[in-house]
Each structure stands twice: as structure tokens, then as C-alpha cells.
Amino acid sequence: MPALQRDTGWGPMQAYFEAARAAHAALSQAGFPVELHQPNLPVFAAEGEAKELAAAHKEGKHLWRGDAYVQLADRGRIVGLCRFLRDQLAYQQIIDVTAVDHAAEDKELWGMYAFLSLTTKLRLSVKTMIPKDDCRIDSIVPVYPGANWHERETAEFYGITYTGHPDPRHMLLPDDWVGNPLRKDYKFPEEYHGISCV
Amino acid sequence: MGALSQKFEDNVLTTKVDWLLNWARLSSIWPMTFGLACCAIEMMAVGGPRFDIDRFGAGAFRATPRQADLMIVAGTVNFKMGERVKRLYDQMPNPKYVIAMGACATGGGPYYKFGYTVMKGVDRIVPVDVYVAGCPPRPEALLEGLMLLQQKIRRQKVVRVPKVAEIPSTPSIA
Amino acid sequence: MERAAPSPGLLQPGQREIELDVRTQDVEINMGPQHPSTHGVLRVLIRADGEIVTAAQSHLGYLHRCAEKIGENVDWLQYLPYTDRYDYLAAMNNNLGYSLAVEKLLGIEVPPRGQYLRTLIVELNRIASHLIAFGTYGLDIGAFTPFFYAFRERELLLDIFEKICGARLTYSFIRPGGVFNDAPPGWLQHVEDFCRQFEKKWPEYWDLLVENKIFIERTANVGIIPRDLAIAWGCTGPMLRGSGVDWDLRRDQPYLVYDRLEFKVITGVGYRGTVGDCFDRNYVRMLEMVESLKMVRQCLDQMPEGEVSHPDVGLIIRPAPGEAYVGIENPRGELGHYVVSDGSKIARRVRVRAPSFCNLSLVEHIMPGTMLADAVAIIGATDIVIGETDR
Ligand code: SF4
């Protein structure tokens, strides 16, 4: 549907972009291994590329679009990063902690964190990769207590272990539930406690 | 009815007694306050001023299953909740009735295909007397379900011996 | 005989002064999932020492309906009805949140009339939702009448919704690309009539519940959430504003046409007690109804003519690969949709950041130390919708 690819609606993304760029600069100065990911849209591109990108968008070529985010290369430093964000960059609120499984064959999950600052009115999302065969990451509850339930939920949906979580019980599923429903390779159960599921 | 229940032949007297008992039962059905999901809001609306379930004698929502005659399963039942629904049903005194309100309670509704935790119909755990269709059913539909249940109660044999063919008696829209 | 006041230093941590003639014992009380006053199927396990709650733990999942998994299995548009069903008291708001997220991926903007219609109907839905909150909160506290009052007015609102989209509860009216249809003839007049009527009724509610002595006694100074705690736990919406934090997404990160409307952000002021108590949370909701009404009026005045939907969005939507997060101000707080697309007609991930879920997570931490009867007041003031906490 190439007709949809018109140059409107970038407004809301702009705010994300500014926030991500500022946070990226501050974080890399503080020594965190972070990369900035930004959507390849003409409005965000460097001067030389803008025309090419605009042409590609016109043709309906699929380019990555959406919010800019900061990617953390070393997932072991997530707690330090959160502390930095809270104390230095005034991101007081944790909005969301979740994960994304892109495909069953993928080796990694995306760990996704979303922050909100009530003073600067900016939003920031931070990503980090969590390998599926070593599916653990430090819990950020000591920094943001609000992440408590989000982490419990993500843990049972994706099978991620949040090390150091104060209360690692099941959140929504029954305690004896088998499998992690939001993984792409999840098989729907046939029966539960003798009640058939189909 | 204890010692008298289902002991007598059909005759003028027992028919009248049954009629009286059934009339008493059907005009004061006490439902249990038991909202599960979206349909519960429509159930509340039925209790509200515009639809006013009190007109049918069923407005005394009881908070405890011990005092209730009717369980309106208003909403999605999942496996975690299913065990509780069964337990609540077991606690209700006889005679007890169940209305499955909405598509979810009837058969899984919109969650039929991909809802891995959703029970595909509450009739898998408790017997259902009346199914009310809709997602959510309009309050009028729930009221119609209630009237169907009353019809069903009207035909029950309390002191008379039921004929084998008559169990269970199915209500019809008459 | 004069008794020296007990000095707090003499008590060991965790020990309270108790009257000696009342023996108390720890009991565990299981509230829910079927409980007359919890909103839906919430289960709270409370440990109480006599009348005083010492610990509380919420158990969720009695209404888990797999909305996020469904999002990965059905079309972009087919998912819309499921958004109705997680916060079923404010279905329009949910539709809006999801539609805005998809529109952000599509990179389109809805025509002005569509935007105004959306704003108008979302604010009407906010009133409807707050009415339920107000009515059921009265019910929780022990007042039966507000419930009937609230439902009377809510029915008028549902008539309005029914007239424009045909449904009373699950609307699917706001959809990616715009709204389902334009307002039918006479509909805007109907809304105006409602505004006039509601304006007269609102002071009744205020007198009936908010200025009621018993209500004040039961909610003021109960379940106080300090400002910092509310922020740290990710509370949003009336829960955050009740604690005196001046934050409203409609003003601070405006979407739709909110930047063209004039309204006040209501924050808790400790009208009858301390800032951040249950009374304040209810107070915020009550006054927000008035603000919403103001916004509805302004939308009616400014309503432009023209298209209501983007012409290019059909039934099959294929957003470009990418991801978007959109947070909007739901009646209960920030409703966030995080969607990831791979360019096909089915989403990779639809994440719902549910406001009730985050607000509820704090509740078990403010309960210890309160009286058992206040537990209900605290849960009620949170105004949760279980469909949303469990999704
Ligand atoms: S039938 Fe529809 S309205 Fe009723 S509980 Fe199920 S999804 Fe909700």
C-alpha cells in the first residue's frame, strides 16, 4: 500500500527522537556501551541521505519506522543504566518492562524498558538482547519498584529469569502452568486439570 | 422439599401444590453477586434503574452463594477461575440454577481460538440452564433469559414424580 | 492514676502498643475472587492482627484472557474488538490508544473532524467510566444510592454511544485511520442535551457522596499514598494526581486535539484530609467529570466539517516494519500500546501497558497498618478494572 507512505504523522516520533539522542549522548559519556537506533525516515536523516530515503518511502520500500531507542550492548549493566537514568537524567517513572520474541528460530529475545520523565516530559525506550539459551537478566526492582509486577509478568510469559527479583511468583497464570505463552514456539495446551482446551 | 419431594402421582391436589411452590420459587429468584468480566457491567445495568431486574423478583443480589438460587456467570471463565466457579456452585443450596451470560460463558466467545487459558464454555464445569447470546448481551436479552428460566421453573415437578421423558425439561419460547 | 504516655522508643520494631484487655491473634483472610466489593475477580490475601492489616498480597489472573497472544495471531484490524474488552468501562479510550499506535506506524494523520469526534467521544466515555467508579465506590463504602444515580446518567451516555455505533459497551468505534462512521443526524444535538442535563445532576452527586459526613469519615486520611511513592511505583491517572502530582498526558504530551482545548488538570489538595488519601482520589475523579464536560462542549463548538477517516486505510493494514509506543490518558491512567510490525498484516507484538495493573501493584504496600474495613476503601479508590490488570 504505497499510498500510505506519506510524509505526515512524524510529529509524535520527533519527541522520542530528541529524547533518545540526548540520553544516548549522556549515557555514552558515562561509559555505557550504548547505540542509538533511529527510524530511517527522511526527517531524521542526515542531509545527504534525506532524498534517497524519501524516494524509497515513496516507492513503498519497507524501511524501519517508528520510535527511536537506545540499545544497551551489555545486558549486565542494565541496573546501572537504570540508576543513571533515574538519578542523572530524571526519568522518575518506569512505564513498562516487557520483551519481544521475533521468531521461533531467533536466538535472542528483546528486553524492552520504557521510561518517562515527569519533569522534562520526555519518554525513552531502552532495549537489550537476552539470549534464549541463557535467559536471565538482572532485576531493576531495586531502582524502580514499579517494575516489580511487570517483571513477574514478563518472566512467566517469556521464561526470562530476573535475577534478584524479590517476589518471583507467577503473576497471571496458574502456578502449575507449563510453558511460556508469548514465545513464538509455544504450543497451545490440550487440556488443563482434565478440562479439555479445545 | 425433603420427605415430600417427588413422591406423589399427578392429581389435582399435587398439581396445585406444585404450581404454588413453583410460583414461589420463580418469583423470588435471588441471584448471586458474581461479576466476572465485561458482561458483569451489563448485569449491573440490569440491576440499575432503567432495566430494573426487580420487576421480575430477581433483584436481591446476594453476596454469598449460600443465600443464592441463581448464578449468573457473567463473563469469561478461565481455568484459574473455573475451579472457584465450581466451588461456588457447589456451595449453593438446591434448587439452583445457572445462566451462562454472553458468548464467553457459553462457549469461549472471542477467545475461543487463541485464548489458551480460557475455558470454552462454563458448561464444562457446571450445568447450565439458560444460555444468553451476545457479546455482551443487551440487558433485555438477560431479562429474556431470566424469563426463560422462570418458564423452566414453572414446569418443574416438586412433589410429583417426574416422568422419565420429562427430565430434563427444556424450556421453549412460548 | 496518671499514666505516662508510652514513648515510641520503648516499642521494638514491628511491635505496636495494644490494649491489654483485647487479645488479638494473626488471622489470614482471603478476599475474593468472588467478593461483593472487589471490582471483578481480584483476590487479596490479607493477614490481620485483630482489626489491623499487617500484610496484604494480591493474586491476579482470574480473568487472564491472553489478549497479547491474540494480538500476535490476528490481523491488525481484527485485534480492535479485543481492545474493547480489556478495559470494558472505557472501551473508546482503548480503541483510541491502539489506533494511535497503529497510525504512528502507518504514518498517517486523521482528518480534523475525525480527531474532534474522537476527542469528544473519548471524553464522554471518561465521564461514563468515572460514573461507574463513583457509583461502585459508594457501594463499597456502604452507600447504595449513588450506584443508582450513576447508572441513571450512564444509561443516557450509553444511548449516545449506541446511536453512533450500535453497541452499548464494546464499541470498536475508533479504528486505525479514523472513526467508524460520521455522527448521524441529530447526534451532536443529543450530546448537547446530555451536557445540559448532566450539568444539573452533577452537584447532586457532589452533595450526595463527596460532602457526605460518613463518606468523609471513611475515606479521608485513609490509604495515604505519598507523592514519591506514587511516582516510584509507576502510578498514573487519578491515582497519581490524587497524590498531588500535576501530570496529565492530555496536557503534557498532547494527542488528538487536546492542545486546542482549555481544561484544568485536577490534582488532589487534601480537601478533607491529607493529600493522597482515598478521598482525594475520588475527588479527582469527580472534578474530572466536570472538566471532561467542558471539553465536550468545546469540541461541539469547534467541530469542523469534512471527512472523518483517512481515505487510504482499508480493512487490511500493512504497516511498515517498525515499532511504536503510544501512551494515552485513560480514565484510570496511562494506557500504553507498544506495537511491533514486521510489515505483514499480522503484528509481531502487541503489548498493553495497563494502568490498573501498575496502580494495583502499589495497593498491597499501602495496606499494612490500616484497619481491615479500610482495605475495601483502598481497593475501591484505586478503581481497577480486572479485565485490564489481567488482560
Ligand atoms: S461475552 Fe463478550 S462482553 Fe461478555 S465477557 Fe465475553 S468478551 Fe466480555
PDB file of N, CA and C in Angstrom, chain B residues 32 34 65-66 68-71 73 82-99 125-129:
ATOM      1  N   MET B  32     -26.736 -14.446  42.603  1.00  0.00           N
ATOM      2  CA  MET B  32     -25.530 -14.190  43.373  1.00  0.00           C
ATOM      3  C   MET B  32     -24.780 -13.021  42.729  1.00  0.00           C
ATOM      4  N   PHE B  34     -22.001 -11.821  41.241  1.00  0.00           N
ATOM      5  CA  PHE B  34     -20.871 -12.593  40.742  1.00  0.00           C
ATOM      6  C   PHE B  34     -20.524 -12.084  39.360  1.00  0.00           C
ATOM      7  N   PRO B  65     -22.929 -17.323  48.200  1.00  0.00           N
ATOM      8  CA  PRO B  65     -23.617 -18.399  47.472  1.00  0.00           C
ATOM      9  C   PRO B  65     -24.623 -19.147  48.338  1.00  0.00           C
ATOM     10  N   ARG B  66     -24.447 -19.104  49.621  1.00  0.00           N
ATOM     11  CA  ARG B  66     -25.354 -19.846  50.495  1.00  0.00           C
ATOM     12  C   ARG B  66     -26.777 -19.319  50.452  1.00  0.00           C
ATOM     13  N   ALA B  68     -28.101 -17.840  47.676  1.00  0.00           N
ATOM     14  CA  ALA B  68     -28.492 -17.547  46.303  1.00  0.00           C
ATOM     15  C   ALA B  68     -29.120 -18.762  45.639  1.00  0.00           C
ATOM     16  N   ASP B  69     -30.031 -18.487  44.708  1.00  0.00           N
ATOM     17  CA  ASP B  69     -30.631 -19.560  43.915  1.00  0.00           C
ATOM     18  C   ASP B  69     -30.052 -19.618  42.528  1.00  0.00           C
ATOM     19  N   LEU B  70     -29.557 -18.489  42.077  1.00  0.00           N
ATOM     20  CA  LEU B  70     -29.192 -18.383  40.674  1.00  0.00           C
ATOM     21  C   LEU B  70     -27.789 -17.844  40.565  1.00  0.00           C
ATOM     22  N   MET B  71     -27.005 -18.505  39.740  1.00  0.00           N
ATOM     23  CA  MET B  71     -25.689 -17.972  39.463  1.00  0.00           C
ATOM     24  C   MET B  71     -25.692 -17.482  38.022  1.00  0.00           C
ATOM     25  N   VAL B  73     -23.403 -16.459  35.367  1.00  0.00           N
ATOM     26  CA  VAL B  73     -21.979 -16.444  35.035  1.00  0.00           C
ATOM     27  C   VAL B  73     -21.791 -15.383  33.974  1.00  0.00           C
ATOM     28  N   GLY B  82     -12.138 -21.133  36.967  1.00  0.00           N
ATOM     29  CA  GLY B  82     -13.085 -22.221  36.825  1.00  0.00           C
ATOM     30  C   GLY B  82     -13.255 -23.028  38.102  1.00  0.00           C
ATOM     31  N   GLU B  83     -12.140 -23.294  38.761  1.00  0.00           N
ATOM     32  CA  GLU B  83     -12.218 -24.067  39.998  1.00  0.00           C
ATOM     33  C   GLU B  83     -13.072 -23.338  41.031  1.00  0.00           C
ATOM     34  N   ARG B  84     -12.937 -22.017  41.070  1.00  0.00           N
ATOM     35  CA  ARG B  84     -13.720 -21.236  42.037  1.00  0.00           C
ATOM     36  C   ARG B  84     -15.190 -21.226  41.658  1.00  0.00           C
ATOM     37  N   VAL B  85     -15.449 -21.146  40.368  1.00  0.00           N
ATOM     38  CA  VAL B  85     -16.849 -21.160  39.941  1.00  0.00           C
ATOM     39  C   VAL B  85     -17.508 -22.456  40.375  1.00  0.00           C
ATOM     40  N   LYS B  86     -16.773 -23.535  40.181  1.00  0.00           N
ATOM     41  CA  LYS B  86     -17.314 -24.845  40.572  1.00  0.00           C
ATOM     42  C   LYS B  86     -17.569 -24.876  42.072  1.00  0.00           C
ATOM     43  N   ARG B  87     -16.622 -24.342  42.823  1.00  0.00           N
ATOM     44  CA  ARG B  87     -16.783 -24.380  44.269  1.00  0.00           C
ATOM     45  C   ARG B  87     -17.963 -23.519  44.713  1.00  0.00           C
ATOM     46  N   LEU B  88     -18.129 -22.377  44.084  1.00  0.00           N
ATOM     47  CA  LEU B  88     -19.260 -21.521  44.433  1.00  0.00           C
ATOM     48  C   LEU B  88     -20.570 -22.214  44.109  1.00  0.00           C
ATOM     49  N   TYR B  89     -20.566 -22.877  42.954  1.00  0.00           N
ATOM     50  CA  TYR B  89     -21.796 -23.570  42.567  1.00  0.00           C
ATOM     51  C   TYR B  89     -22.119 -24.663  43.586  1.00  0.00           C
ATOM     52  N   ASP B  90     -21.098 -25.394  44.019  1.00  0.00           N
ATOM     53  CA  ASP B  90     -21.340 -26.463  44.981  1.00  0.00           C
ATOM     54  C   ASP B  90     -21.868 -25.939  46.303  1.00  0.00           C
ATOM     55  N   GLN B  91     -21.537 -24.701  46.618  1.00  0.00           N
ATOM     56  CA  GLN B  91     -21.998 -24.163  47.894  1.00  0.00           C
ATOM     57  C   GLN B  91     -23.436 -23.701  47.861  1.00  0.00           C
ATOM     58  N   MET B  92     -23.991 -23.531  46.667  1.00  0.00           N
ATOM     59  CA  MET B  92     -25.357 -23.020  46.608  1.00  0.00           C
ATOM     60  C   MET B  92     -26.334 -24.103  47.027  1.00  0.00           C
ATOM     61  N   PRO B  93     -27.403 -23.728  47.741  1.00  0.00           N
ATOM     62  CA  PRO B  93     -28.392 -24.730  48.139  1.00  0.00           C
ATOM     63  C   PRO B  93     -29.304 -25.074  46.967  1.00  0.00           C
ATOM     64  N   ASN B  94     -29.811 -26.285  46.987  1.00  0.00           N
ATOM     65  CA  ASN B  94     -30.781 -26.685  45.963  1.00  0.00           C
ATOM     66  C   ASN B  94     -32.125 -26.044  46.238  1.00  0.00           C
ATOM     67  N   PRO B  95     -32.943 -25.778  45.271  1.00  0.00           N
ATOM     68  CA  PRO B  95     -32.684 -25.896  43.846  1.00  0.00           C
ATOM     69  C   PRO B  95     -31.848 -24.710  43.357  1.00  0.00           C
ATOM     70  N   LYS B  96     -30.933 -24.998  42.463  1.00  0.00           N
ATOM     71  CA  LYS B  96     -30.063 -23.924  41.987  1.00  0.00           C
ATOM     72  C   LYS B  96     -30.035 -23.899  40.466  1.00  0.00           C
ATOM     73  N   TYR B  97     -29.848 -22.726  39.947  1.00  0.00           N
ATOM     74  CA  TYR B  97     -29.913 -22.548  38.506  1.00  0.00           C
ATOM     75  C   TYR B  97     -28.706 -21.745  38.046  1.00  0.00           C
ATOM     76  N   VAL B  98     -28.353 -21.936  36.800  1.00  0.00           N
ATOM     77  CA  VAL B  98     -27.214 -21.221  36.241  1.00  0.00           C
ATOM     78  C   VAL B  98     -27.624 -20.587  34.927  1.00  0.00           C
ATOM     79  N   ILE B  99     -27.311 -19.308  34.777  1.00  0.00           N
ATOM     80  CA  ILE B  99     -27.462 -18.663  33.468  1.00  0.00           C
ATOM     81  C   ILE B  99     -26.065 -18.376  32.954  1.00  0.00           C
ATOM     82  N   ILE B 125     -17.974 -27.210  33.410  1.00  0.00           N
ATOM     83  CA  ILE B 125     -17.804 -27.465  34.832  1.00  0.00           C
ATOM     84  C   ILE B 125     -19.102 -27.412  35.630  1.00  0.00           C
ATOM     85  N   VAL B 126     -20.052 -26.603  35.211  1.00  0.00           N
ATOM     86  CA  VAL B 126     -21.331 -26.602  35.939  1.00  0.00           C
ATOM     87  C   VAL B 126     -22.464 -26.751  34.929  1.00  0.00           C
ATOM     88  N   PRO B 127     -23.566 -27.357  35.338  1.00  0.00           N
ATOM     89  CA  PRO B 127     -24.694 -27.482  34.405  1.00  0.00           C
ATOM     90  C   PRO B 127     -25.355 -26.130  34.188  1.00  0.00           C
ATOM     91  N   VAL B 128     -25.677 -25.840  32.951  1.00  0.00           N
ATOM     92  CA  VAL B 128     -26.243 -24.531  32.625  1.00  0.00           C
ATOM     93  C   VAL B 128     -27.705 -24.695  32.237  1.00  0.00           C
ATOM     94  N   ASP B 129     -28.550 -23.830  32.754  1.00  0.00           N
ATOM     95  CA  ASP B 129     -29.971 -23.892  32.415  1.00  0.00           C
ATOM     96  C   ASP B 129     -30.303 -23.049  31.200  1.00  0.00           C
TER      97      ASP B 129
END
